[in-house]
């Protein structure tokens, strides 16, 4: 008895390219479902303690002023 065919990739590439091989869509906010819970918890605290842009600029100016006064 002849050996049976083990593998072929014939025509698969052509079939795939007929409708074009597309990259997966990149969304603005990637889902956090299934992510590491420890990482997510830390991320939540990091976001919580980030300052808003206006406050950040104000704090930076204060730090710069205090540095200048020490010189």
Tab-separated table of C-alpha atoms in Angstrom:
chain	number	residue	atom	x	y	z
A	1	UNK	CA	0.000	0.000	0.000
A	2	UNK	CA	1.271	3.479	-0.902
A	3	UNK	CA	2.087	6.001	1.806
A	4	UNK	CA	-0.608	8.611	2.371
A	5	UNK	CA	0.017	12.304	1.849
A	6	UNK	CA	1.113	14.062	5.042
A	7	UNK	CA	0.968	17.763	4.182
A	8	UNK	CA	0.295	20.256	1.424
A	9	UNK	CA	0.018	24.031	1.343
A	10	UNK	CA	-1.092	24.137	-2.282
A	11	UNK	CA	-3.438	27.048	-3.168
A	12	UNK	CA	-3.661	28.326	0.430
A	13	UNK	CA	-1.586	31.443	-0.283
A	14	UNK	CA	-3.704	32.309	-3.324
A	15	UNK	CA	-6.923	31.873	-1.350
A	16	UNK	CA	-5.596	34.094	1.445
A	17	UNK	CA	-4.562	36.883	-0.932
A	18	UNK	CA	-7.822	36.984	-2.911
A	19	UNK	CA	-9.421	39.172	-0.240
A	20	UNK	CA	-6.084	40.525	0.937
A	21	UNK	CA	-4.261	39.670	4.135
A	22	UNK	CA	-5.252	42.395	6.586
A	23	UNK	CA	-3.502	43.491	9.759
A	24	UNK	CA	-5.585	43.264	12.927
A	25	UNK	CA	-7.378	46.505	13.784
A	26	UNK	CA	-5.639	48.633	16.385
A	27	UNK	CA	-8.091	50.124	18.839
A	28	UNK	CA	-7.498	53.316	20.813
A	29	UNK	CA	-7.930	51.574	24.158
A	30	UNK	CA	-6.913	47.936	24.241
A	31	UNK	CA	-9.093	45.713	26.414
A	32	UNK	CA	-7.685	44.825	29.817
A	33	UNK	CA	-9.656	41.585	30.049
A	34	UNK	CA	-7.304	38.711	30.790
A	35	UNK	CA	-4.391	40.996	31.683
A	36	UNK	CA	-2.284	40.422	34.786
A	37	UNK	CA	-4.358	41.578	37.780
A	38	UNK	CA	-1.301	42.760	39.734
A	39	UNK	CA	-0.265	44.963	36.819
A	40	UNK	CA	-3.790	46.365	36.420
A	41	UNK	CA	-4.016	47.223	40.103
A	42	UNK	CA	-0.705	49.096	39.963
A	43	UNK	CA	-1.773	50.855	36.771
A	44	UNK	CA	-4.957	52.029	38.473
A	45	UNK	CA	-3.001	53.597	41.350
A	46	UNK	CA	-0.500	55.168	38.934
A	47	UNK	CA	-3.323	56.794	36.949
A	48	UNK	CA	-5.018	57.973	40.139
A	49	UNK	CA	-1.940	59.859	41.339
A	50	UNK	CA	-1.053	61.476	38.012
A	51	UNK	CA	-1.640	65.207	37.978
A	52	UNK	CA	-3.726	66.976	35.357
A	53	UNK	CA	-1.625	68.911	32.778
A	54	UNK	CA	-2.314	72.397	34.240
A	55	UNK	CA	-1.440	71.269	37.765
A	56	UNK	CA	1.649	69.498	36.462
A	57	UNK	CA	2.933	72.719	34.856
A	58	UNK	CA	2.174	74.664	38.038
A	59	UNK	CA	4.056	72.160	40.236
A	60	UNK	CA	7.030	72.160	37.842
A	61	UNK	CA	7.189	75.966	37.989
A	62	UNK	CA	7.114	75.821	41.806
A	63	UNK	CA	9.957	73.288	41.862
A	64	UNK	CA	12.001	75.402	39.455
A	65	UNK	CA	11.449	78.522	41.564
A	66	UNK	CA	12.505	76.728	44.752
A	67	UNK	CA	15.629	75.420	43.003
A	68	UNK	CA	16.507	78.926	41.807
A	69	UNK	CA	16.050	80.386	45.300
A	70	UNK	CA	18.481	77.830	46.783
A	71	UNK	CA	21.306	78.905	44.437
